[in-house]
Coordinates of C-alpha atoms and ligand atoms in Angstrom, one line a residue:
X1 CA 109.9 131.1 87.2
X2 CA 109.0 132.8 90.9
X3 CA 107.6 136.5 89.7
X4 CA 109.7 138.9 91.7
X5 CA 108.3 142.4 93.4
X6 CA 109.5 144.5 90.5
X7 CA 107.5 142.3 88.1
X8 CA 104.3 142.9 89.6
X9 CA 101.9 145.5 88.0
X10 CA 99.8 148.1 89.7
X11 CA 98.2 151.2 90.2
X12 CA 98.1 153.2 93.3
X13 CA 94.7 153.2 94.6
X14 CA 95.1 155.6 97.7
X15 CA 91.6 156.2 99.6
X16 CA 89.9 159.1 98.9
X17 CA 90.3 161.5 102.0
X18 CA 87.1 163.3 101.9
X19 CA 85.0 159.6 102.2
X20 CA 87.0 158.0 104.2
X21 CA 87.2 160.3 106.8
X22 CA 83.6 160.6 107.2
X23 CA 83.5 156.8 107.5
X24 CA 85.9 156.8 110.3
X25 CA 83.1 158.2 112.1
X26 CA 81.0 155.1 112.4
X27 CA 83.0 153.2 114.4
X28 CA 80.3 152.9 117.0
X29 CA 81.6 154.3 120.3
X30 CA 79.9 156.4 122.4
X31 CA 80.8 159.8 124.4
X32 CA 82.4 158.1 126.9
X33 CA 83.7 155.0 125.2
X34 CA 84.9 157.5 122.9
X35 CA 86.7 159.9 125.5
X36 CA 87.9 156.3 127.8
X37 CA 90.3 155.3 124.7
X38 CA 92.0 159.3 124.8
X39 CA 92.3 158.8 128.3
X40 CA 94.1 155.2 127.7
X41 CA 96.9 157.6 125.5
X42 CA 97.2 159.4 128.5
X43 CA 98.1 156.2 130.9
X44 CA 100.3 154.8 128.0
X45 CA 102.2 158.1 127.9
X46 CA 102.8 157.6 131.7
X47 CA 100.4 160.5 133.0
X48 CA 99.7 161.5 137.0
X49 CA 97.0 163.6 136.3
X50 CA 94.4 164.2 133.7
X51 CA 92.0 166.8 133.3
X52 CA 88.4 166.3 131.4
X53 CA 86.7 169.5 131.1
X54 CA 83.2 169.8 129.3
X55 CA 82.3 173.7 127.9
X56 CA 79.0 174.6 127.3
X57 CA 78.2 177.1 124.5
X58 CA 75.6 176.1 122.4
X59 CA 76.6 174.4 119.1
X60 CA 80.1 176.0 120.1
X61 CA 80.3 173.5 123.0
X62 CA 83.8 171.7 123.5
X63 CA 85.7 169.4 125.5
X64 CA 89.2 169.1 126.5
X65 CA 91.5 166.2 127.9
X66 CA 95.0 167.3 128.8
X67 CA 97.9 165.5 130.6
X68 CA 101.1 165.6 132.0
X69 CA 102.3 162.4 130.3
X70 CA 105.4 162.6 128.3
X71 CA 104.0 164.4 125.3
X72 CA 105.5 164.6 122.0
X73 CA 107.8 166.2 119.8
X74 CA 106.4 167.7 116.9
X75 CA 107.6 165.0 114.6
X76 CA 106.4 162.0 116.8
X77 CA 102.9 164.4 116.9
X78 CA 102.5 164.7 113.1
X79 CA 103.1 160.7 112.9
X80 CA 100.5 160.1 115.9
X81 CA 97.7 161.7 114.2
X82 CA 98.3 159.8 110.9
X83 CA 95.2 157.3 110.3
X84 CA 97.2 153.7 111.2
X85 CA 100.0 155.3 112.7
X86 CA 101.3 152.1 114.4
X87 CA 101.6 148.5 113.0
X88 CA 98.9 146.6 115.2
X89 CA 101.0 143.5 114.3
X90 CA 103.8 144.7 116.4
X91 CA 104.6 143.7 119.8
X92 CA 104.1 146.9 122.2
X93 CA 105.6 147.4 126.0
X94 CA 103.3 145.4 128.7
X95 CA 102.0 149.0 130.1
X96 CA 101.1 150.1 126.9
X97 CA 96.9 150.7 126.4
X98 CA 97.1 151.2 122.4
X99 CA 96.8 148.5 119.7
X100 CA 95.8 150.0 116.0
X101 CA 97.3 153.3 116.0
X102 CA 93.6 154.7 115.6
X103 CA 92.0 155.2 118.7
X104 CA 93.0 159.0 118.7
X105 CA 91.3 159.5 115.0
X106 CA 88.9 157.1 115.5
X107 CA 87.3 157.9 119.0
X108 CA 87.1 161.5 118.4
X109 CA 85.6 161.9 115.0
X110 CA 82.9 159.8 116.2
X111 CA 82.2 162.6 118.2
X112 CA 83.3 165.8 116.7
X113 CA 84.5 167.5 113.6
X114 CA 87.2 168.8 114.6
X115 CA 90.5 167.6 116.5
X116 CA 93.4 169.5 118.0
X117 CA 95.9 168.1 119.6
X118 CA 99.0 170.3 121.5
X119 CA 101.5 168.7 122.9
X120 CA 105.0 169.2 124.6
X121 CA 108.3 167.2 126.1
X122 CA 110.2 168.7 128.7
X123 CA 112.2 172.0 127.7
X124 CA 110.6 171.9 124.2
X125 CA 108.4 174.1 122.6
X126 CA 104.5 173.3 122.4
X127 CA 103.9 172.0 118.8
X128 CA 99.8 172.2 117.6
X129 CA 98.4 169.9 114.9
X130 CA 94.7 169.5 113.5
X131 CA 92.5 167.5 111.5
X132 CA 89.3 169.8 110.6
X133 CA 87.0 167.2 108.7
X134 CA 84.6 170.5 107.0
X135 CA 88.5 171.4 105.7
X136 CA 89.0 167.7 104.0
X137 CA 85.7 167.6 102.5
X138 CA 86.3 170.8 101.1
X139 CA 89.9 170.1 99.3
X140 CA 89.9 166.5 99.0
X141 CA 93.1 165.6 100.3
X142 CA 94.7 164.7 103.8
X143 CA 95.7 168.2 105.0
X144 CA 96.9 167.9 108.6
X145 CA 97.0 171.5 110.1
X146 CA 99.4 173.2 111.9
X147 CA 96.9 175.9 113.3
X148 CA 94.2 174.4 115.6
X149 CA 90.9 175.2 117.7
X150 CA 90.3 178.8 118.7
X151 CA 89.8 177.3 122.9
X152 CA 93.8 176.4 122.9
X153 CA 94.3 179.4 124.1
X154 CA 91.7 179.1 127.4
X155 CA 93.9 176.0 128.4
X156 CA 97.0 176.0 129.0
X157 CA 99.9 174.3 130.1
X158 CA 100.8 176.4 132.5
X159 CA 102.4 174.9 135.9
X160 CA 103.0 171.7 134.2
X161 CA 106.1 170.8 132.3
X162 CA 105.2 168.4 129.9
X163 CA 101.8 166.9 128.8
X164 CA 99.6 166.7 126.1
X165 CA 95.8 168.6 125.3
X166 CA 93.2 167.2 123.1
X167 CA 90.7 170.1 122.0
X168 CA 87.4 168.6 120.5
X169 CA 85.5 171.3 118.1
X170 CA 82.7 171.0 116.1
X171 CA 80.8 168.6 118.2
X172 CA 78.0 167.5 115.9
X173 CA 77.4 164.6 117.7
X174 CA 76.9 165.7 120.9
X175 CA 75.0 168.7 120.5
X176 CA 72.4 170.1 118.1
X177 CA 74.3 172.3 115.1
X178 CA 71.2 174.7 115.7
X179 CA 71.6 174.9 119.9
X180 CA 71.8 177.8 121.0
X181 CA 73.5 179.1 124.9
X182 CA 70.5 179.6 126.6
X183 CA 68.8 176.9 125.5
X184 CA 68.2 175.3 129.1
X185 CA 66.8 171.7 127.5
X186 CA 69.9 171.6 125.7
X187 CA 72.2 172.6 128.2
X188 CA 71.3 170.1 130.6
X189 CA 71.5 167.3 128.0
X190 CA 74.7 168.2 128.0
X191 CA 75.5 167.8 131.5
X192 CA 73.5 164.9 131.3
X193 CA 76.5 163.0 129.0
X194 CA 79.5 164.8 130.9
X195 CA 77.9 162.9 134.2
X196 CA 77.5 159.4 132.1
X197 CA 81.0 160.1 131.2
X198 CA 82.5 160.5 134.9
X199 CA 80.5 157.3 135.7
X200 CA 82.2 155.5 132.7
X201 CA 85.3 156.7 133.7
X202 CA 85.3 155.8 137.4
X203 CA 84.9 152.4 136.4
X204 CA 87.1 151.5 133.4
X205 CA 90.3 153.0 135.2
X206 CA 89.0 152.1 138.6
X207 CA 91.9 150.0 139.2
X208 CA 94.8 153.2 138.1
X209 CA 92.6 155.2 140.5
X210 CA 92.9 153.3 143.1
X211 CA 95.6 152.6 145.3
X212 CA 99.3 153.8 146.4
X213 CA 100.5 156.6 143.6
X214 CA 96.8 156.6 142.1
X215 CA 96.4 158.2 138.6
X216 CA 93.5 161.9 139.2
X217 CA 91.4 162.2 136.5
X218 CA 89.7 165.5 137.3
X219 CA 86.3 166.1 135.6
X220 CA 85.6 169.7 135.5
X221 CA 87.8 170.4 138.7
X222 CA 86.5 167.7 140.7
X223 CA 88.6 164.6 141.3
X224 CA 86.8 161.2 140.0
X225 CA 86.2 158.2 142.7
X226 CA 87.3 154.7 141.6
X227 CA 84.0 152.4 140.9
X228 CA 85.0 148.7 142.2
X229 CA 82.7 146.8 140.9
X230 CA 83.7 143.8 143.3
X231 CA 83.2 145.8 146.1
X232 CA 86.5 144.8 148.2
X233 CA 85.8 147.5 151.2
X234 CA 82.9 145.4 151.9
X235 CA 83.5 142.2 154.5
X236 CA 80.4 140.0 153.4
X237 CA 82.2 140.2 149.9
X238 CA 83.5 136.6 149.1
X239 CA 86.7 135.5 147.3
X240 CA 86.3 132.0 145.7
X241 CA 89.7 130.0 144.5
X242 CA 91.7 132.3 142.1
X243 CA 92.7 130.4 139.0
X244 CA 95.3 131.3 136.6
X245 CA 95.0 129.9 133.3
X246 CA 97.2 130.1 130.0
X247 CA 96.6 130.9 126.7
X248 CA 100.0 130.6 124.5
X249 CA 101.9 129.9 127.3
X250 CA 101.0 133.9 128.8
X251 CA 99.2 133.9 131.9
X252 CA 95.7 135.1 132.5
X253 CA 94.2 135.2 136.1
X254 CA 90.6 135.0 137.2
X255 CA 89.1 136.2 140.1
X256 CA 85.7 135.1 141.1
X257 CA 83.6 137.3 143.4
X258 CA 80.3 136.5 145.5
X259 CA 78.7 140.4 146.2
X260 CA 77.0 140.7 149.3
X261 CA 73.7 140.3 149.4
X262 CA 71.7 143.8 149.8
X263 CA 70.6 143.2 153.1
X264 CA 74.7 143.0 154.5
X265 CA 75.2 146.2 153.2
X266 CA 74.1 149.9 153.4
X267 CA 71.2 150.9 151.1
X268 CA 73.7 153.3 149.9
X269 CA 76.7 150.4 149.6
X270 CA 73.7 148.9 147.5
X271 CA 72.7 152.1 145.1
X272 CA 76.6 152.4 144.5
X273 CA 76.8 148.8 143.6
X274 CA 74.3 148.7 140.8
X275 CA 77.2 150.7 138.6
X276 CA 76.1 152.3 135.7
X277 CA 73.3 149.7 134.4
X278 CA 72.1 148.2 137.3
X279 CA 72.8 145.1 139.0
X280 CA 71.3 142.5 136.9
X281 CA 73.4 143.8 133.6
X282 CA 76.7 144.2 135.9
X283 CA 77.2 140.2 136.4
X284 CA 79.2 138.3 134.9
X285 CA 83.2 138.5 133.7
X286 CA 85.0 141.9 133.7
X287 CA 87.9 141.3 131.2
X288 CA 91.1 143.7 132.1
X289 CA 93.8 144.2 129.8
X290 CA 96.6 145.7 131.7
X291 CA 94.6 147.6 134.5
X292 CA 92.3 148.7 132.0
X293 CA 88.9 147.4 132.1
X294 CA 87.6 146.3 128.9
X295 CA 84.2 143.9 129.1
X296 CA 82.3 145.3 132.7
X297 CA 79.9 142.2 133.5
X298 CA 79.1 139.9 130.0
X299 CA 79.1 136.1 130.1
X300 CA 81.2 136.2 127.0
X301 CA 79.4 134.2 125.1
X302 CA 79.9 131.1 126.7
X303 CA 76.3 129.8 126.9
X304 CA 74.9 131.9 130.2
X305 CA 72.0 134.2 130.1
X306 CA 71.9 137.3 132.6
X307 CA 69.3 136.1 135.2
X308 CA 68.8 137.9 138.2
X309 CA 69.3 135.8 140.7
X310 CA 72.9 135.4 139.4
X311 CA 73.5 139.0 140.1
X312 CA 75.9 138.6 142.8
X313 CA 78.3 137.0 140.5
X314 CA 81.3 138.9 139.3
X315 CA 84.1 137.4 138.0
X316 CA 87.2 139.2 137.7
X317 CA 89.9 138.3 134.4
X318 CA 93.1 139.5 134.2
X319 CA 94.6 139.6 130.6
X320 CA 98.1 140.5 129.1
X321 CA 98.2 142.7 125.9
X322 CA 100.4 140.5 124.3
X323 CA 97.2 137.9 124.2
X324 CA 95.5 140.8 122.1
X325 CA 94.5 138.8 119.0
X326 CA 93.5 135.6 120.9
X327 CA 91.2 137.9 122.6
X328 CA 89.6 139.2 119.8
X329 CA 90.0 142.9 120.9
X330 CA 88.2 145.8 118.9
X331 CA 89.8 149.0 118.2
X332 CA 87.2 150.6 121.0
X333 CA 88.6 148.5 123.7
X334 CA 85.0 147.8 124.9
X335 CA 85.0 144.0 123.5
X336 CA 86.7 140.5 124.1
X337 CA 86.0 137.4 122.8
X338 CA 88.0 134.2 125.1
X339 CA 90.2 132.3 123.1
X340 CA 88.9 128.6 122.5
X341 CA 90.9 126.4 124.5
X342 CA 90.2 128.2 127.7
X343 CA 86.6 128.3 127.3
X344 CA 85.9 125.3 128.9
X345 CA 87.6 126.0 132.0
X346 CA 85.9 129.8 132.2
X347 CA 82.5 128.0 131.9
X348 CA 83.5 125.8 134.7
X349 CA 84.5 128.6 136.8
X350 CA 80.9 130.7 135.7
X351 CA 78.7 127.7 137.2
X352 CA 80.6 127.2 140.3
X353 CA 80.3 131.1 140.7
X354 CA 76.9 131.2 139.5
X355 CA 75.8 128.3 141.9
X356 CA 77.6 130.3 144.7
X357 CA 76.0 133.4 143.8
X358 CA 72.3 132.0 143.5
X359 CA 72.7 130.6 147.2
X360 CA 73.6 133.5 148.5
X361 CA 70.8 135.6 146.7
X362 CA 67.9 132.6 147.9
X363 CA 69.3 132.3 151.1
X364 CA 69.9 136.3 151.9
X365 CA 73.4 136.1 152.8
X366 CA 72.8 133.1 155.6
X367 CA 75.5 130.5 154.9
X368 CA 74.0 127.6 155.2
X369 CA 76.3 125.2 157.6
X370 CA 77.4 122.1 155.4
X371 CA 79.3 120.7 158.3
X372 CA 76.0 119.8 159.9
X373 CA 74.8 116.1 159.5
X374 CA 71.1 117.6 159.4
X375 CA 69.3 117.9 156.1
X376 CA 68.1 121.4 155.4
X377 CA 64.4 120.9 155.8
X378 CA 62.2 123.2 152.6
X379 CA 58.6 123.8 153.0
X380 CA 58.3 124.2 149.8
X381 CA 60.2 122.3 147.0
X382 CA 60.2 122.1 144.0
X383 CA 59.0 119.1 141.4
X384 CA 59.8 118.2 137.5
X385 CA 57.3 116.1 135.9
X386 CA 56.7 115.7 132.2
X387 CA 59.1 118.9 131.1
X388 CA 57.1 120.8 133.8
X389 CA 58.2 122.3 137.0
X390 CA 55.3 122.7 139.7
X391 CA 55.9 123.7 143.3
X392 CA 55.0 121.3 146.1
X393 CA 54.7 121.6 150.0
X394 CA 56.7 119.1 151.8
X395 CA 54.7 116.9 153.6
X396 CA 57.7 115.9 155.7
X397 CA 57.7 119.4 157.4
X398 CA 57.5 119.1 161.1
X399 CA 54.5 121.6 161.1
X400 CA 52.6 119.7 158.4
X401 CA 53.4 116.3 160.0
X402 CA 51.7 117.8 162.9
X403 CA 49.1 119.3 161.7
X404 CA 48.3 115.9 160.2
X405 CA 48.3 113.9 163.0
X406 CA 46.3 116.2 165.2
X407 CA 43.7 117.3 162.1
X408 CA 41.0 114.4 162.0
X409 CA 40.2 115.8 159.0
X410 CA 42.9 114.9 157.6
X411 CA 41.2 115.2 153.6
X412 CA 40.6 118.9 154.6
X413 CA 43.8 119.4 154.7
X414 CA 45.3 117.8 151.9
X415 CA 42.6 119.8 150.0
X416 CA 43.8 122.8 151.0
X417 CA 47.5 121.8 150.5
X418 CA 46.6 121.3 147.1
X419 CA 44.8 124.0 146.1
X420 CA 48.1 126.2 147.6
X421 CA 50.1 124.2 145.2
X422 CA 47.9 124.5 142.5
X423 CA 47.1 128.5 142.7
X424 CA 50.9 129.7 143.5
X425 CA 50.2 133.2 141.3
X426 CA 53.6 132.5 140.2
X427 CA 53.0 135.0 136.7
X428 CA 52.6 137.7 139.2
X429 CA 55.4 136.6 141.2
X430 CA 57.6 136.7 138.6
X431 CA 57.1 140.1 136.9
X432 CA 57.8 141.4 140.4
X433 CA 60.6 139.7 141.4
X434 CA 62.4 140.9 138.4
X435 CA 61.2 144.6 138.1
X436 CA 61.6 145.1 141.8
X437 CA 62.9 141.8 143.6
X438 CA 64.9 144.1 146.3
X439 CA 61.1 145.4 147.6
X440 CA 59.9 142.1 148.0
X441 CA 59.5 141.3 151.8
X442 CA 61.8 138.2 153.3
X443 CA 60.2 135.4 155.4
X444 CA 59.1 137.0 158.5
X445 CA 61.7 140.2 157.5
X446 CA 63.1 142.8 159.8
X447 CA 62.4 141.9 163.5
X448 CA 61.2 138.1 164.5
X449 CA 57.3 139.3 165.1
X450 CA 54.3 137.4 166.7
X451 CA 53.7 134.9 163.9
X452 CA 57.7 133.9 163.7
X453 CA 57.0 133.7 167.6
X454 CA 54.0 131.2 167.2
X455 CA 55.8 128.7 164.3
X456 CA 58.7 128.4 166.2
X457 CA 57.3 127.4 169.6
X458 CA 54.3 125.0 167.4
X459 CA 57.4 123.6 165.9
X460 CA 59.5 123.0 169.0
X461 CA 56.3 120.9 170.2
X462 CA 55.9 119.3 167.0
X463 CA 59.7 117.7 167.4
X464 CA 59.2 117.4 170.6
X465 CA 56.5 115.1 170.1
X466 CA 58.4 113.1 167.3
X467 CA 60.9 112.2 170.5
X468 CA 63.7 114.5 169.6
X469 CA 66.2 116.4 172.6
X470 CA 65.7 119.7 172.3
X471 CA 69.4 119.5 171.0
X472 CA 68.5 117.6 168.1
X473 CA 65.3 120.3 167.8
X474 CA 68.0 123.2 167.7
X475 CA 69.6 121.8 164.8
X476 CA 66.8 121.0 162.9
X477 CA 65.3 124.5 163.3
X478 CA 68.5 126.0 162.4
X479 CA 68.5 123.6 158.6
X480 CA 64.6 124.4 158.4
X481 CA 63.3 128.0 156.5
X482 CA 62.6 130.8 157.5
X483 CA 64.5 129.5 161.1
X484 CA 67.8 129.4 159.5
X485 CA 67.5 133.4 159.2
X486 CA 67.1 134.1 162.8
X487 CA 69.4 131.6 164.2
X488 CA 70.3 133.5 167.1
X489 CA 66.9 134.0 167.9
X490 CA 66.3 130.5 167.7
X491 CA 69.4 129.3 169.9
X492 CA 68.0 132.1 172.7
X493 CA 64.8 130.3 172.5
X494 CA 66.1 127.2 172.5
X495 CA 68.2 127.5 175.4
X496 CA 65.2 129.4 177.2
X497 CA 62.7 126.6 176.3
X498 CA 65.3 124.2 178.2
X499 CA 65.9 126.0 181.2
X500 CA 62.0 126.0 182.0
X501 CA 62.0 122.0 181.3
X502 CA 64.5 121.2 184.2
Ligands
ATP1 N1 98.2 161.9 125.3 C1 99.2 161.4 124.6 N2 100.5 161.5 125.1 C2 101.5 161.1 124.4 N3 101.4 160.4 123.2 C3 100.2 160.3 122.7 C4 99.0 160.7 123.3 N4 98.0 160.4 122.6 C5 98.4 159.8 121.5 N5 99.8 159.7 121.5 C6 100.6 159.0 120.5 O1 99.9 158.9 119.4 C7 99.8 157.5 118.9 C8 98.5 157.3 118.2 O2 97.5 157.2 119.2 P1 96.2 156.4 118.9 O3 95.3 156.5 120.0 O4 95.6 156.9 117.6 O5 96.7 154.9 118.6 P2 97.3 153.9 119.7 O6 97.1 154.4 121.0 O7 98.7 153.6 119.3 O8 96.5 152.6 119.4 P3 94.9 152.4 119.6 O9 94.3 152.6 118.2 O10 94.7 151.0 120.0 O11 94.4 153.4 120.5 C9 100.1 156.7 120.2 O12 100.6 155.5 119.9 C10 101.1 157.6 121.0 O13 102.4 157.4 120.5
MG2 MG1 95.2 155.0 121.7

């Protein structure tokens, strides 16, 4: 016979509130990862504005994060600041940032000890709840509060009719229990995080601050910028096909973005660009749920490694928050994992934007024309043999073809060839390139100079005497490095070059 629920035994094993709340504090967010998911609660509860403010005063330091969102009643207060206060199972509105019912809890005792939260609807009285963690160690049990931090009272909600204020106390893991106020070191440590924060900030909610009817996050009175990581204001940014893929039958859209390279924009467009850590670690997908970015440059697993000259790729994925469990998503909202059956297509879309990306980082920005029947002519290329790659100079180079013809000794040459091939410091090369590949000089960089000058007329005669028009000459120069990077300069001379023949 089937056992029925009033057959089962048990005993009531409730967790025990002084160790679990300490727990709760290792959920591995950071300042700002930490402060991104109160700010989410703000959005969810329909918010204009939001106000961060950081307080220095020694080990009495504070921060506070108010709205004017819809705030709560005193009853729907006391439930939100209940450990698992909403089923993560259930369905929630599309708009909605929350998932576990713990991000409140969660992100701020990984911070602090201490959390106050005021709150008030529209024509209600303010109601004030706290969990003190040095309080629940003491008694044991889950004693909720109904007096909070000493700072209410220096923020207010004056001028604003509804909204909600998050006071964090106690901040043991942002500053020393021993700091004291004029402790200078310590003081600017602490500005040090608030300004990591406003960086972390302008870029997860980038897409709520930008826009008609933008949300304001002010951070200590100053109104936070958007961070677009695509860079959209800039024309050289490229657009390739956007694809919209389905996971359960719910849509997801993908965006796949070629940057600039650095020498189209500003070297302040550039410095903006590198985000918060850099422009190597920025590539990759940025996973948004709702508006909200979530994952901000990763290759999610799906086989790529960060390589610098992929840099420029930045792929953009939209997802619902319906799709939360397919997508794996942590309680932090800093983590998704792509559900299996779109995998393949994502890594289909990553190569074709990878390949894209690499061209335009090799070739500076110069598209070259594929509409052209001319080969693009290499000096150098490169050559696989036994596992191994080497670099080789072409000996079908206009210049070296020439030079071999006209050179009697011809073995001289080859000899020297060789030994370029053979002593290409590429170790040194290397380490440079990827410590500071932005300060290494471009073929004949900045302004076309005497050398440039000299190649390019030695070349004209070297296709000249191979019996080509000076047409055909044009359109080989403009397929040939370092030519194809001063095309204008090359159709000038050109053009000159055929006036003085007729
Ligand atoms: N600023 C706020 N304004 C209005 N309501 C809020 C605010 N902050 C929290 N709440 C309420 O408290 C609840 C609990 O918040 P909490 O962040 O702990 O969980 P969640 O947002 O539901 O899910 P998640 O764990 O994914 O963040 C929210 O669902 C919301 O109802
Ligand atoms: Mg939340």
């Amino acid at each position: 016979m089937a056992e029925t629920q009033s057959d089962i035994e048990y005993d009531i094993a409730e967790p025990k509130a002084d160790s679990l709340i300490h727990s709760i504090r290792s959920f591995g967010y950071d300042l700002a990862t930490a402060l991104a998911d109160l700010i989410d609660n703000s959005i969810t509860a329909r918010a204009k504005n939001v106000w961060v403010n950081f307080f220095w005063d020694g080990a009495f330091s504070w921060i506070s994060i108010k709205d004017d969102g819809i705030g709560m009643t005193q009853e729907e207060l006391v439930k939100a600041m209940i450990l698992g206060s909403k089923n993560p199972l259930l369905p929630r509105p599309a708009n909605d940032l929350g998932r576990f019912g713990l991000g409140l809890k969660t992100a701020t005792f990984s911070q602090c000890k201490q959390l106050t939260v005021a709150s008030k609807m529209k024509e209600r009285d303010i109601s004030v709840r706290c969990w003190d963690l040095d309080y629940i160690s003491n008694c044991g049990q889950w004693r909720l509060l109904k007096k909070g931090s000493n700072n209410l009272e220096s923020e207010s909600f004056e001028g604003i009719e509804q909204g909600t204020l998050v006071v964090w106390d106690k901040l043991d893991r942002v500053v020393d229990e021993e700091a004291v106020v004029d402790d200078d070191r310590a003081h600017d440590h602490f500005l040090e995080k608030a300004a990591l924060v406003k960086k972390h900030l302008a870029m997860v909610f980038h897409r709520y601050l930008e826009g008609p009817n933008p949300l304001k996050i002010w951070f200590n009175g100053k109104l936070v910028s958007p961070w677009n990581p695509f860079l959209i204001d800039q024309k050289a940014t490229e657009l390739l096909t956007v694809e919209p893929l389905f996971v359960n039958g719910k849509r997801i859209e993908v965006r796949p973005y070629i940057l600039p390279h650095h020498s189209k924009i500003s070297q302040e467009d550039h410095l903006n660009g590198a985000g918060t850590k850099g422009w190597n670690a920025h590539q990759g997908f940025y996973v948004y749920r709702n508006k909200r970015m979530l994952v901000a440059g990763d290759w999610l697993g799906l086989g790529f490694q960060m390589e610098e000259h992929y840099k420029l790729a930045r792929i953009q994925i939209d997802i619902p928050n319906s799709l939360d469990q397919e997508w794996s998503i942590d309680v932090k909202k800093s983590k998704a994992r792509p559900p299996q059956n779109i995998r393949q297509d994502l890594k289909r879309i990553a190569k074709l934007t990878r390949e894209r990306a690499s061209n335009i980082y090799r070739h500076r920005g110069k598209v070259v024309s594929r509409t052209t029947s001319t080969e693009f002519i290499y000096l150098w290329k490169q050559s696989l043999k036994h596992g191994k790659v080497s670099y080789k100079i072409n000996r079908e180079h206009p210049l070296i073809r020439e030079c071999s013809k006209s050179n009697n000794e011809n073995q001289v040459l080859e000899s020297l060839l060789r030994m370029l091939e053979e002593t290409i410091p590429i170790p040194m090369i290397l380490l440079n390139y990827s410590e500071q590949s932005d300060n290494i000089k471009g073929p004949f960089e900045d302004e076309p100079p005497k050398e440039l000058n000299a190649a390019l007329e030695n070349s004209i005669k070297a296709l000249l005497n191979q019996g080509l028009t000076i047409n055909d000459i044009k359109k080989r120069l403009l397929a040939m490095e370092p030519f194809d990077l001063y095309k204008e300069y090359v159709i000038a001379r050109c053009e000159e070059f055929e006036e003085e023949n007729t």
